[in-house]
Coordinates of C-alpha atoms in Angstrom, one line a residue:
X1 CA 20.9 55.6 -78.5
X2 CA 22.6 57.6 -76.1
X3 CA 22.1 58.0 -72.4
X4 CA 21.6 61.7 -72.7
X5 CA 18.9 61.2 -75.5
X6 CA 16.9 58.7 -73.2
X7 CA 17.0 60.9 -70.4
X8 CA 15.1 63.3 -72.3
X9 CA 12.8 61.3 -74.3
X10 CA 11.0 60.7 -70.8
X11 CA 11.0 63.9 -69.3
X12 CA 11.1 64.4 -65.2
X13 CA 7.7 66.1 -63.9
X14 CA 7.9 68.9 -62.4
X15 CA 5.0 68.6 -60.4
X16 CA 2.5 66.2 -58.3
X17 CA -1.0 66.1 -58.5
X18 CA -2.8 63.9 -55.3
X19 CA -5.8 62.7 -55.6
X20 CA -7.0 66.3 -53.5
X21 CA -6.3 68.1 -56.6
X22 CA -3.3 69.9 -54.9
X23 CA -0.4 70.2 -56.4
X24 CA 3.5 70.2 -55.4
X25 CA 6.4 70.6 -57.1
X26 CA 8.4 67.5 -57.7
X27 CA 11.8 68.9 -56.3
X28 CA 10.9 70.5 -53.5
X29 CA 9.1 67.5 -52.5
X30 CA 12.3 65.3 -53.0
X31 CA 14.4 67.8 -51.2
X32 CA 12.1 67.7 -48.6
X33 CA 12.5 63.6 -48.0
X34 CA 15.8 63.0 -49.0
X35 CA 17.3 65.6 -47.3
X36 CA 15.1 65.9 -43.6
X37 CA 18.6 64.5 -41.6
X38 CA 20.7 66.4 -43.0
X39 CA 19.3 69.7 -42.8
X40 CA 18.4 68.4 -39.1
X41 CA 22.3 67.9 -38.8
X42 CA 23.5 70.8 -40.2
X43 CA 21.1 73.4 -39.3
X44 CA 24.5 76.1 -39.0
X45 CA 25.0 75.2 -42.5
X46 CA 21.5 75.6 -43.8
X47 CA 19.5 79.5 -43.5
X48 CA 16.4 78.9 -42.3
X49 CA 14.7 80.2 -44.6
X50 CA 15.4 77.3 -46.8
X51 CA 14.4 74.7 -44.7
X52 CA 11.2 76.3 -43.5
X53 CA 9.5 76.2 -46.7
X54 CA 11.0 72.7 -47.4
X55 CA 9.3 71.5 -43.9
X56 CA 5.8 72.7 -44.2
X57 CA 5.5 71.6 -47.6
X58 CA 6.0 67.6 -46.5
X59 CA 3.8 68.4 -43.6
X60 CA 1.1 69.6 -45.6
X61 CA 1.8 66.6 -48.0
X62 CA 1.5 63.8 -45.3
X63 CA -1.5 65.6 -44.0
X64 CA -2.9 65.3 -47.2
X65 CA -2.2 61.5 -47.4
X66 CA -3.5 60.9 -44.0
X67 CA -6.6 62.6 -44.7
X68 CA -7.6 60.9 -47.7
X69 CA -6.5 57.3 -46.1
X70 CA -9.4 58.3 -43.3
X71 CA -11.9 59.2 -46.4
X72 CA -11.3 56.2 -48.1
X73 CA -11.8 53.9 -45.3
X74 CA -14.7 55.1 -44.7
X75 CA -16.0 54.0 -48.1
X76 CA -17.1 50.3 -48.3
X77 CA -15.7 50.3 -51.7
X78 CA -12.2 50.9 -50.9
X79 CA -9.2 48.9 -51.5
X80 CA -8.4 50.8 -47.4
X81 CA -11.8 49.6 -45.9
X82 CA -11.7 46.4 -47.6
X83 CA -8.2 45.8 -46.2
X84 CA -8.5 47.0 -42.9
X85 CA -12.0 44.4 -42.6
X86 CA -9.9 42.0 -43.3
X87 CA -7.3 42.1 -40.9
X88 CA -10.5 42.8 -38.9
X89 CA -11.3 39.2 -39.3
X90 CA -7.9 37.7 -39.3
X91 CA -7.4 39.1 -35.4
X92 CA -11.1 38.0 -34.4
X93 CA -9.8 33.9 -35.9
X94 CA -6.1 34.6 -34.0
X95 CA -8.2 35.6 -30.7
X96 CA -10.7 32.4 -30.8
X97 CA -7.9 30.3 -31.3
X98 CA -7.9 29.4 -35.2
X99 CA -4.4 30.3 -35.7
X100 CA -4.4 28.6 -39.0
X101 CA -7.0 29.9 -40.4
X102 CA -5.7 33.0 -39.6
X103 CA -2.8 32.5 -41.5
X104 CA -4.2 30.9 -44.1
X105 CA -6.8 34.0 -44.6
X106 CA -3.7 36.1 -44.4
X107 CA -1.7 34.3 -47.5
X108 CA -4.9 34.1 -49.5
X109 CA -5.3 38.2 -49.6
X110 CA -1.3 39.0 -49.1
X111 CA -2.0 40.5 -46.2
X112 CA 0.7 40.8 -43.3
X113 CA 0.0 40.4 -40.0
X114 CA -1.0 43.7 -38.1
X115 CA 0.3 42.9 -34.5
X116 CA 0.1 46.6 -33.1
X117 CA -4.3 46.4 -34.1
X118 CA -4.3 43.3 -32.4
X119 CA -2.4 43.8 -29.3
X120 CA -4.3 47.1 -29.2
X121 CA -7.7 45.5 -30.0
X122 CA -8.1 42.0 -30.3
X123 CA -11.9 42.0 -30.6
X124 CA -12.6 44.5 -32.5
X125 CA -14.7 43.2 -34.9
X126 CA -17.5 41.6 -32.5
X127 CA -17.3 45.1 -30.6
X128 CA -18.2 46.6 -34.0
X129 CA -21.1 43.6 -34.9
X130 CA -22.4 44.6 -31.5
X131 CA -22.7 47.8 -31.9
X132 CA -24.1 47.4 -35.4
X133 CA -27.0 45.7 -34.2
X134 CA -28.3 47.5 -31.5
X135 CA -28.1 50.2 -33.8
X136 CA -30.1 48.3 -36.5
X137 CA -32.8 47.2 -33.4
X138 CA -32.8 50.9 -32.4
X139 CA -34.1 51.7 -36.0
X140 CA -36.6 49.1 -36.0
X141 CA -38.1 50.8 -33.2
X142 CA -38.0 53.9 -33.6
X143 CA -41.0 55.0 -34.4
X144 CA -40.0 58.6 -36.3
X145 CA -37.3 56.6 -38.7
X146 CA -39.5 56.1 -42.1
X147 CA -39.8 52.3 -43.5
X148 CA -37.3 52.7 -46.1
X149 CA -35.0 55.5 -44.1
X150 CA -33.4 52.8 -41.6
X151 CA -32.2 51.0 -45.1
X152 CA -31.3 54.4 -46.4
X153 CA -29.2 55.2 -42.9
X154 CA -26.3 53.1 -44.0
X155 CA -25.4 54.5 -47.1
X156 CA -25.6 58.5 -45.6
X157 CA -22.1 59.8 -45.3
X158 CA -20.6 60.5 -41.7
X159 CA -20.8 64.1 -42.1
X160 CA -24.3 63.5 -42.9
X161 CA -25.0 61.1 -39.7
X162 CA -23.6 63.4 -37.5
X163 CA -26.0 66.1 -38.6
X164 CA -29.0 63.8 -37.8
X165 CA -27.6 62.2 -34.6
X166 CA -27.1 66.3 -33.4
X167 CA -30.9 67.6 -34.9
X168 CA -32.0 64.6 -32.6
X169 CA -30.8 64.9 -29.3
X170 CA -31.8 68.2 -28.8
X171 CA -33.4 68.6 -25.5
X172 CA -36.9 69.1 -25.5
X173 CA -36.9 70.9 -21.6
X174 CA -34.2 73.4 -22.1
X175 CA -35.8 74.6 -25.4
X176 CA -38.7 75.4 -22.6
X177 CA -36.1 77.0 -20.0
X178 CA -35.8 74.0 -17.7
X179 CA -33.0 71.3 -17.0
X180 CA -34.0 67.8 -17.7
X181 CA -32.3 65.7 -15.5
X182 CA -32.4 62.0 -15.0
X183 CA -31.7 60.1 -11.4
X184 CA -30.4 56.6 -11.9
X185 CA -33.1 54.3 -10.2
X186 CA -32.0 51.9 -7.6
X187 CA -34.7 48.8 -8.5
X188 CA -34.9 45.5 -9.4
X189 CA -38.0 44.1 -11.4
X190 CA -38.4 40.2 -10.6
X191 CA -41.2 39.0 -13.4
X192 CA -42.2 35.6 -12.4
X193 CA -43.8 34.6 -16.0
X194 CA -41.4 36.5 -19.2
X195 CA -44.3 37.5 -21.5
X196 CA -44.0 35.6 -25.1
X197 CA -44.5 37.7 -28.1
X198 CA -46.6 37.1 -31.3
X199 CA -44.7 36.6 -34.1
X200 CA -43.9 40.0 -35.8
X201 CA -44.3 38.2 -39.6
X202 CA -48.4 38.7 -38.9
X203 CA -48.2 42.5 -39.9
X204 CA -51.3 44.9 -38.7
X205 CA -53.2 45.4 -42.0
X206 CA -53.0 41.3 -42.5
X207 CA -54.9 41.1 -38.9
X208 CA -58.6 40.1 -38.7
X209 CA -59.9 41.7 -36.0
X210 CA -63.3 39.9 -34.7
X211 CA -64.8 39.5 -30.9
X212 CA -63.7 36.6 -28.9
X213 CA -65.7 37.2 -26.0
X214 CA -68.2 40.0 -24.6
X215 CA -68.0 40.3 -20.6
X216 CA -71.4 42.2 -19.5
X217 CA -71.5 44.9 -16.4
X218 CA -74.5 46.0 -14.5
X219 CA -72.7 49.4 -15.3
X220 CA -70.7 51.3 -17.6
X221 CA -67.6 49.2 -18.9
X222 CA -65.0 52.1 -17.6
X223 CA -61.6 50.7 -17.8
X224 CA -59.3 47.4 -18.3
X225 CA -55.9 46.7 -18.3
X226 CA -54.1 43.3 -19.5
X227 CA -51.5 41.5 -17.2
X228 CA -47.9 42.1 -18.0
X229 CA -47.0 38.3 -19.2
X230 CA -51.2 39.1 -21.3
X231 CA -52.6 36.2 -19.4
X232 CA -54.7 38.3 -17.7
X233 CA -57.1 41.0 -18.3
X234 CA -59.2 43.0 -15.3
X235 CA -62.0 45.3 -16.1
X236 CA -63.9 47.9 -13.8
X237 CA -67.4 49.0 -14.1
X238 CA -69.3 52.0 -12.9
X239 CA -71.1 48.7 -10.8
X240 CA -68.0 49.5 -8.5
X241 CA -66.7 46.0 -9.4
X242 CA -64.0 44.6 -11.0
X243 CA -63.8 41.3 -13.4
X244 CA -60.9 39.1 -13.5
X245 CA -60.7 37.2 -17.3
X246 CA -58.5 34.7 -18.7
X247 CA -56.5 35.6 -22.3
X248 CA -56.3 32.1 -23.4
X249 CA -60.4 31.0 -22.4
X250 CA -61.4 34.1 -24.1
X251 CA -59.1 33.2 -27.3
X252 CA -61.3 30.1 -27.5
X253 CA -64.5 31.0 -26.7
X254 CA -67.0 31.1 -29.3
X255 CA -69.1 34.7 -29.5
X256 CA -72.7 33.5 -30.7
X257 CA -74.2 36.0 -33.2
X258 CA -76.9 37.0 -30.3
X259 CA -73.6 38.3 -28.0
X260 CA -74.8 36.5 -25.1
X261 CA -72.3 36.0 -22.7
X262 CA -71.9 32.2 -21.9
X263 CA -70.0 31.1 -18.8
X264 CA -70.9 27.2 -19.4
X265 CA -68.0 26.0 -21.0
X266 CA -64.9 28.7 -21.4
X267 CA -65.9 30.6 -17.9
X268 CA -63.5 33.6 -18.7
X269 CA -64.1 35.1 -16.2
X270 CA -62.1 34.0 -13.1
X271 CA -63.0 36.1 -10.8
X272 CA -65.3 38.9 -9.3
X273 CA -64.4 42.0 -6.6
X274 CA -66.2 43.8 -5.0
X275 CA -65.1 46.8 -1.9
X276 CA -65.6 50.1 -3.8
X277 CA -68.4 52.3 -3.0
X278 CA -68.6 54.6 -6.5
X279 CA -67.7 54.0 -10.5
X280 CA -64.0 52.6 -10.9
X281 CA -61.7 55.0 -13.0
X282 CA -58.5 53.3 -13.6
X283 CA -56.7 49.6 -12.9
X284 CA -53.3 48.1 -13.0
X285 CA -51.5 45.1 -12.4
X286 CA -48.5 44.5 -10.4
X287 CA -45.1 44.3 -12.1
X288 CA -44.6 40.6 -10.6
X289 CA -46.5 40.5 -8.1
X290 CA -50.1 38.8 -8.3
X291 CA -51.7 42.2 -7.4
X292 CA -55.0 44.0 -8.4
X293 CA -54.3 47.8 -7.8
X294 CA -57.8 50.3 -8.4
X295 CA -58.9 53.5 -8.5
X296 CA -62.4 54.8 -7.6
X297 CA -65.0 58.2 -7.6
X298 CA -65.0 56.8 -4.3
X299 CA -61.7 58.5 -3.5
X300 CA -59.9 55.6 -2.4
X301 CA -56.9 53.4 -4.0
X302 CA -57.7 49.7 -3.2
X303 CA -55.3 46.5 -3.2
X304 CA -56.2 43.1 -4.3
X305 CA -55.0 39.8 -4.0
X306 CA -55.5 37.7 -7.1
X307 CA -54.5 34.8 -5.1
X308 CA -57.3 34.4 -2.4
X309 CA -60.2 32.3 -4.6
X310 CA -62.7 33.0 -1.9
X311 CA -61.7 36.6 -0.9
X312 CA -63.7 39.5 -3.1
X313 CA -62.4 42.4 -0.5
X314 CA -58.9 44.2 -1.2
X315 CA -56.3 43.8 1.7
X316 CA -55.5 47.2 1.6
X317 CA -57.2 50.8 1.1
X318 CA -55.4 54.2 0.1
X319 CA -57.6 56.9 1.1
X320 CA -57.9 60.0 -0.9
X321 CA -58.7 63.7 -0.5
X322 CA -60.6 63.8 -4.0
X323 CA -62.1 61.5 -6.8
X324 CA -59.1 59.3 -7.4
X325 CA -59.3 59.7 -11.9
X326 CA -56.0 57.7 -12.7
X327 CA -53.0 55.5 -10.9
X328 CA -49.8 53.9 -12.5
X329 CA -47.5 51.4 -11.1
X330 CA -43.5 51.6 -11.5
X331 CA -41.7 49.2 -13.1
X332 CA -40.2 47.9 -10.0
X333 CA -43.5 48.1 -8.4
X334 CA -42.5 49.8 -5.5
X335 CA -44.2 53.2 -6.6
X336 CA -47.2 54.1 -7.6
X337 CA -48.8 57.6 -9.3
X338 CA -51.8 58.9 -8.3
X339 CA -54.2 61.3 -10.3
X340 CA -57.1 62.8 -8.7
X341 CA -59.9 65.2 -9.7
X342 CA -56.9 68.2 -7.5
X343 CA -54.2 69.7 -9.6
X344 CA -51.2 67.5 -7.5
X345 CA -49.8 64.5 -8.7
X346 CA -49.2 61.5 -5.7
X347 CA -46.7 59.5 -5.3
X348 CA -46.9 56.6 -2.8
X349 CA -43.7 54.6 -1.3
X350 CA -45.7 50.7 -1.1
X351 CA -42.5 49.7 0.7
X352 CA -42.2 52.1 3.5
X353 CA -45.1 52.7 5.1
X354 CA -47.3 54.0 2.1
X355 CA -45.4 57.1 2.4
X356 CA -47.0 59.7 0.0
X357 CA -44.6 62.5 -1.9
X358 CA -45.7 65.9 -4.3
X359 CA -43.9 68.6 -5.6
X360 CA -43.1 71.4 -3.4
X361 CA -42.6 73.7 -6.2
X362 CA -46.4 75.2 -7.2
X363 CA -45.8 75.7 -10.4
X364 CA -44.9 72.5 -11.2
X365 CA -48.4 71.4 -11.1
X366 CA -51.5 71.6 -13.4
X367 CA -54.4 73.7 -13.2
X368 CA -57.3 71.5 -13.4
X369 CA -58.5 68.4 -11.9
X370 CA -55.7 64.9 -13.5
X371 CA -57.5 62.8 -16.4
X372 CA -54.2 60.4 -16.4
X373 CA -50.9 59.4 -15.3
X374 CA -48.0 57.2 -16.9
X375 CA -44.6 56.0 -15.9
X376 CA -42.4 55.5 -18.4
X377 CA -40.4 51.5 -19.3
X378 CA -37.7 52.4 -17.3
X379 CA -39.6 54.8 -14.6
X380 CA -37.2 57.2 -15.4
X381 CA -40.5 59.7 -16.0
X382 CA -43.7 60.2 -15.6
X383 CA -46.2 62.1 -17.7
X384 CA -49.5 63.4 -17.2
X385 CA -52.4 64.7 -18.9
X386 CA -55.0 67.1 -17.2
X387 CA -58.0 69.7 -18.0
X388 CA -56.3 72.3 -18.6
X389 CA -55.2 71.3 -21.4
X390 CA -51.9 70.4 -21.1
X391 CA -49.4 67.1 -21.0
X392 CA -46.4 67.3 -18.4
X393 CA -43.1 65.6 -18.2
X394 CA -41.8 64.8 -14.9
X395 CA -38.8 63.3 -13.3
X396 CA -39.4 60.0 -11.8
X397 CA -36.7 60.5 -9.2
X398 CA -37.1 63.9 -8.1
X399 CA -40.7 64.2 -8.8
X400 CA -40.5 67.3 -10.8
X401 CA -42.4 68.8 -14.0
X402 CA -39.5 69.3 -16.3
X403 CA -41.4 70.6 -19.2
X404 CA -45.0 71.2 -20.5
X405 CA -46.6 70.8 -23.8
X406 CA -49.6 73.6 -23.7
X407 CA -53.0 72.7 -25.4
X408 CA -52.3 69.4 -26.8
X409 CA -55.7 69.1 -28.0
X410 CA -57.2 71.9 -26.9
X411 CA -59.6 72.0 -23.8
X412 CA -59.2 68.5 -22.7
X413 CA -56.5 66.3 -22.5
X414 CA -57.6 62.3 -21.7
X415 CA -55.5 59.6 -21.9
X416 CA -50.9 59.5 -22.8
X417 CA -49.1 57.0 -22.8
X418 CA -44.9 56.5 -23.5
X419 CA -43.5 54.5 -27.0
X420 CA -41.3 51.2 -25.5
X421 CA -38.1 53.1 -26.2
X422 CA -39.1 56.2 -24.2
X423 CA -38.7 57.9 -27.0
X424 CA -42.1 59.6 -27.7
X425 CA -45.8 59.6 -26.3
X426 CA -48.9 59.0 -27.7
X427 CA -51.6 61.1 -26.1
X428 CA -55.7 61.5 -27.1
X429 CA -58.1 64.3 -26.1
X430 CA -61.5 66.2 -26.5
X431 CA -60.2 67.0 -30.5
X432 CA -60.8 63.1 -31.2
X433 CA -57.0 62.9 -32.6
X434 CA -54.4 60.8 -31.5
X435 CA -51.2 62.8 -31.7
X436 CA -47.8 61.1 -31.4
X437 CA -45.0 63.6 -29.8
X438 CA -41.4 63.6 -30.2
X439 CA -39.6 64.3 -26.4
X440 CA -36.1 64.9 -28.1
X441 CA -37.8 68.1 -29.8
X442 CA -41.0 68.5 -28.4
X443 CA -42.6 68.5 -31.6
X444 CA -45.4 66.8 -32.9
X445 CA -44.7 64.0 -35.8
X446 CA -47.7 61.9 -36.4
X447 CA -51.6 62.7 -35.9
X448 CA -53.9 60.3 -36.7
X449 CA -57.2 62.0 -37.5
X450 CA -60.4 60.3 -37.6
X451 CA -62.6 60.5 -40.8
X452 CA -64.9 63.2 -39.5
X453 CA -62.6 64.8 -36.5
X454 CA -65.0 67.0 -34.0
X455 CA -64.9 68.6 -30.4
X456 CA -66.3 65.4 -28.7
X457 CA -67.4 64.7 -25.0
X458 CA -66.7 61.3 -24.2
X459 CA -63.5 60.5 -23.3
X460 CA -60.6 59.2 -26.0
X461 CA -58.3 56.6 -24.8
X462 CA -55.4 55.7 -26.9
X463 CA -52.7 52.9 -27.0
X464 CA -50.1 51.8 -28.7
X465 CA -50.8 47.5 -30.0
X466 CA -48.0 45.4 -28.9
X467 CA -45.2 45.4 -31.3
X468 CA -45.9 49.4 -31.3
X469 CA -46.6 48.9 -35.2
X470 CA -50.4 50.6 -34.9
X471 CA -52.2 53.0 -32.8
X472 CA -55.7 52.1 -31.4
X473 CA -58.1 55.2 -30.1
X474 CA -61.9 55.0 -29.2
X475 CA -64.1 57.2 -31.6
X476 CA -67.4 57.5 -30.8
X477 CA -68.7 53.8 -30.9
X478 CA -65.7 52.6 -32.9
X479 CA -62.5 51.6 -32.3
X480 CA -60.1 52.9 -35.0
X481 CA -56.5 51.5 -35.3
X482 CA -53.8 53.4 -37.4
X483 CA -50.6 52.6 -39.0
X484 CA -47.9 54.1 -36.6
X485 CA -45.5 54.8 -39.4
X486 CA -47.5 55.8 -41.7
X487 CA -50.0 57.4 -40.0
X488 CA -53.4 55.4 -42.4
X489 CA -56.4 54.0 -41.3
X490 CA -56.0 50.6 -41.3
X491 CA -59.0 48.7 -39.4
X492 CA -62.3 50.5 -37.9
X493 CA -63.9 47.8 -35.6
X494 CA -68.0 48.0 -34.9
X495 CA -69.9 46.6 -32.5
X496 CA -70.5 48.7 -29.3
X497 CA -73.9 50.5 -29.4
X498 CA -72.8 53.5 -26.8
X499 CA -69.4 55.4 -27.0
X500 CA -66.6 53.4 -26.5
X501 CA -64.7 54.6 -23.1
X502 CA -61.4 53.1 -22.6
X503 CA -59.0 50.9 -25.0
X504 CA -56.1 48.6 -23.7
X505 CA -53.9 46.3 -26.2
X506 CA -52.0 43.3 -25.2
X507 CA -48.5 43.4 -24.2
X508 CA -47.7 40.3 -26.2
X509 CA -50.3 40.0 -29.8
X510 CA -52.7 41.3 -31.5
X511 CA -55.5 41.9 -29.6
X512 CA -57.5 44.5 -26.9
X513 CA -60.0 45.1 -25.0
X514 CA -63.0 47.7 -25.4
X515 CA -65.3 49.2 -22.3
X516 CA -67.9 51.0 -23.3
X517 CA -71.3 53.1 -21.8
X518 CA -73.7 50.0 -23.4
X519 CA -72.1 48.0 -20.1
X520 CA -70.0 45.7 -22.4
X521 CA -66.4 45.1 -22.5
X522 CA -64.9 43.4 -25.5
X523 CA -62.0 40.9 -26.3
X524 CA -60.9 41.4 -29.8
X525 CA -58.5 39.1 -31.4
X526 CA -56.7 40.0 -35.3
X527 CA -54.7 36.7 -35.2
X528 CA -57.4 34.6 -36.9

C-alpha cells in the first residue's frame, strides 16, 4: 500500500472539540504553537493581522484548559483532585521526616516529586485537616444547620457554598440602619475548676427526667443559677435569702414520695445568706472567683463570699436608684450588668472603684422598666429584654444598643439568653413561646409553642440544656423541654403545684433547677 493511500485512509481532523464543547480548528491551533517564536522573531515579516487571530485563539485555548483543570479538582472524583491529594500527603511524610515513605508513596502512584508545592507549602495538608474540622465542629453547633444538612454541606458545589456563606453573614444591625461594631476585649478568664461535660451519646429524648432533691423557702422560689464548673447551685427566695446546694449530694439524695426535704444524711444544702431586706430577683456566680453576686426589690446589688462558713452577710453592697430586676457577670468577671425596674442599663467596673457606665445616647435605651440582662460567651454583647416589648443588642465595649427586635412577644418580654456560639438568642415572654432568633439576619428560625399557647401573667424563663441540644421554658406549673433542632416537644415535667417562675440548666449534664410560687425549688436529673 502506498504512502499516499495510508495518509488518506486516516484522515487529519480539522477540528478540536474540549471537553467545554468549544471547538477550534486543528490548523490554526498548530500554527498557533508551532510557530509562537517565529512570528515573535519576525514580526516585519508577518502582517499583523495574521498573527493576531493566531494569538487569541491559543489564549483562549489555555484558558480553557486552565479552567477546566480548577473544575476538576474541585471534584473528589477526579483523576486532578485525586492527584494533587496525593502529593498532598507525600509533602506532609517529606516534612515529618519519612523521607522513604515518601518516596516509596511516590513510586507506588507514579507520581513525581512536586518541589515548587512543597517549598511553597510544606504543610499543607494539616492546614487543610484543621480547617476541616473546625468547620465540621462549627456545624455541630450551629443550631440553624438541619440534622442531615451538615452531612449534605459537603457534597454542595462551591458556587453553591458561597451563596450560603453570603445569605449568612448578612448583618442583622445595618438591615436596621446602625453599624455593628465589635471592640476586641482586653481580659483574661482564670477558671480554677474546668467544668467536665456529660457524655453527648445520652441524647435528650433518651433522658429520664425525675426530682433529685426539693429545697423548701419560707417564700416564693424566685431564681437559681448553677456554678460555672455545675458543682454548685444558689437559689433566692422572696424570704430575702439565698440557699447554697451541692450538685453531687443532690444527685444522691433520695426524694421520698411525701417530698419532705431531709437534711439528715445528703445535707445539700451548704449554706444559708441572709442581708437583703425585699424578694431576690436575680443571682450569679463568679467566673473564677468563689463569689455570690445578687439582686434584690430591695434596690441593692450584694456580694458574697462563699468561702466564710460562719459569715451569712455579703462583704459588699451596690446601691440602686430602683428595684434592681436582673444582673449578669462578664466572662472575665470584671463587669457586671445591671437591670432595674428604670429604662437604663448599668454597667459596673468591680476593678476600679465600682465605677458605674450608661449610654449617653437616649435613644439607645428602652421604654419600660428591664425584666433581664445577658452578656454574651465572649462578652462581646449584651442583650436585654424589657416591658416594652422589645429585645436589644448592645456592644459590650462601647455600651451601645446596636439594634432592636420590636415586640418579640408582644407586651412583655421576660427572660434571653445567647446560643454558646453567639450565634443566636433564645428569648421567652408574656405569649408563653420560646422563640429562637437568628443575629446574622434578625429573623426568627425556631418557636417552640406550648400545647395550649395563651397571653399568660407569670413570668417565662427559658434556657438552653447544656450541650444546647433542647430548650427548657416554664409553662404554667410545668416545665416543658423542646428539641432545639427540631423544634418537638420532647419531655413535659410535673410536679410544682403553683406557676413555675424561673428555669436554669447545668453547664455540664442533663439536669435544672425549678423555682416556683408553691416555695419549692427543684433539682431534676435525666441521667438516670
Amino acid at each position: 500500500m502506498s504512502k499516499e493511500a495510508s495518509s488518506s485512509s486516516t484522515p487529519t481532523p480539522t477540528v478540536i472539540i474540549n471537553n467545554a464543547g468549544n471547538t477550534i480548528a486543528f490548523g490554526d491551533l498548530l500554527q498557533g504553537f508551532f510557530n509562537q517564536n517565529h512570528h515573535q522573531q519576525n514580526t516585519k515579516s508577518t502582517s499583523s493581522s495574521s498573527s493576531t487571530p493566531t494569538t487569541k485563539l491559543q489564549q483562549q485555548y489555555i484558558l480553557q484548559l486552565l479552567q477546566e483543570e480548577v473544575d476538576e479538582l474541585q471534584i473528589p472524583s477526579s483523576k486532578q483532585f485525586k492527584r494533587f491529594l496525593y502529593q498532598l500527603v507525600i509533602n506532609q511524610l517529606k516534612h515529618d521526616g519519612f523521607v522513604g515513605a515518601a518516596n516509596s508513596v511516590s513510586e507506588a502512584l507514579f507520581l513525581e516529586p512536586d518541589d515548587d508545592l512543597y517549598e511553597k507549602s510544606p504543610l499543607r495538608l494539616t492546614e487543610l485537616v484543621q480547617l476541616g474540622l473546625e468547620k465540621e465542629k462549627e456545624l455541630k453547633n450551629d443550631l440553624f444547620v438541619e440534622p442531615n444538612q451538615a452531612n449534605q454541606t459537603s457534597s454542595l458545589t462551591t458556587g453553591a457554598k458561597k451563596k450560603i456563606s453570603k445569605k449568612r453573614k448578612v448583618d442583622f444591625a445595618s438591615q436596621q440602619g446602625h453599624l455593628l461594631t465589635l471592640g476586641e476585649g482586653n481580659y483574661k478568664t482564670s477558671i480554677t475548676s474546668t467544668p467536665t461535660l456529660s457524655p453527648d451519646g445520652l441524647a435528650l429524648k433518651q433522658c429520664n427526667f425525675v426530682t433529685k432533691f426539693i429545697t423548701t423557702h419560707k417564700g416564693a422560689a424566685r431564681c437559681a443559677k448553677f456554678s460555672p464548673d455545675g458543682k454548685f447551685v444558689v437559689t433566692g427566695s422572696a424570704d430575702w435569702s439565698l440557699k447554697l446546694l451541692d450538685v453531687s449530694k443532690m444527685n444522691y439524695h433520695h426524694q421520698t414520695k411525701a417530698e419532705v426535704e431531709d437534711f439528715g444524711n445528703a445535707k445539700p444544702v451548704i449554706r444559708t445568706f441572709y442581708d437583703h431586706q425585699m424578694e431576690i430577683n436575680d443571682i450569679d456566680f463568679h467566673p473564677f472567683l468563689p463569689v455570690i453576686v445578687s439582686a434584690s426589690r430591695d434596690r441593692t446589688v450584694k456580694f458574697f463570699d462563699i468561702t466564710k462558713v460562719s459569715v451569712k452577710r455579703a462583704f459588699h453592697t451596690i446601691e440602686e436608684s430602683h428595684n434592681v430586676r436582673s444582673i449578669h457577670m462578664h466572662p472575665s468577671g470584671n463587669y457586671l450588668l445591671v437591670g432595674t425596674d428604670g429604662t437604663n442599663i448599668r454597667t459596673y467596673d468591680l476593678v476600679n472603684g465600682y465605677k458605674c457606665y450608661t449610654s449617653a445616647v437616649y435613644e439607645d435605651h428602652h421604654f419600660a422598666a428591664i425584666n433581664q440582662v445577658r452578656y454574651s460567651p465572649d462578652g462581646k454583647l449584651f442583650i436585654s429584654a424589657s416591658k416594652d416589648g422589645s429585645i436589644k443588642i448592645w456592644d459590650g465595649v462601647t455600651g451601645r444598643c446596636v439594634t432592636t427586635i420590636r415586640n418579640a412577644h408582644g407586651t412583655n418580654v421576660y427572660s434571653v439568653q445567647f446560643s454558646q456560639n453567639s450565634k443566636y438568642v433564645l428569648s421567652g415572654g408574656s405569649d408563653s413561646i420560646a422563640k429562637l432568633w437568628d443575629l446574622s439576619t434578625g429573623k426568627q428560625v425556631r418557636t417552640f409553642e406550648p400545647p395550649n399557647p395563651h397571653e399568660i401573667t407569670s413570668r417565662v424563663q427559658t434556657s438552653f440544656n447544656f450541650n444546647e441540644s433542647g430548650v427548657v421554658s416554664s409553662f404554667h406549673n410545668d416545665i416543658l423541654i423542646w428539641d432545639t433542632r427540631m423544634g418537638t416537644l420532647s419531655h413535659q415535667l410535673t410536679g410544682h403545684i403553683k406557676p413555675v417562675r424561673w428555669v436554669t440548666s447545668s453547664p455540664t449534664m442533663h439536669a435544672m433547677v425549678s423555682c416556683s410560687d408553691d416555695l419549692r425549688a427543684r433539682f431534676w436529673n435525666g441521667e438516670q
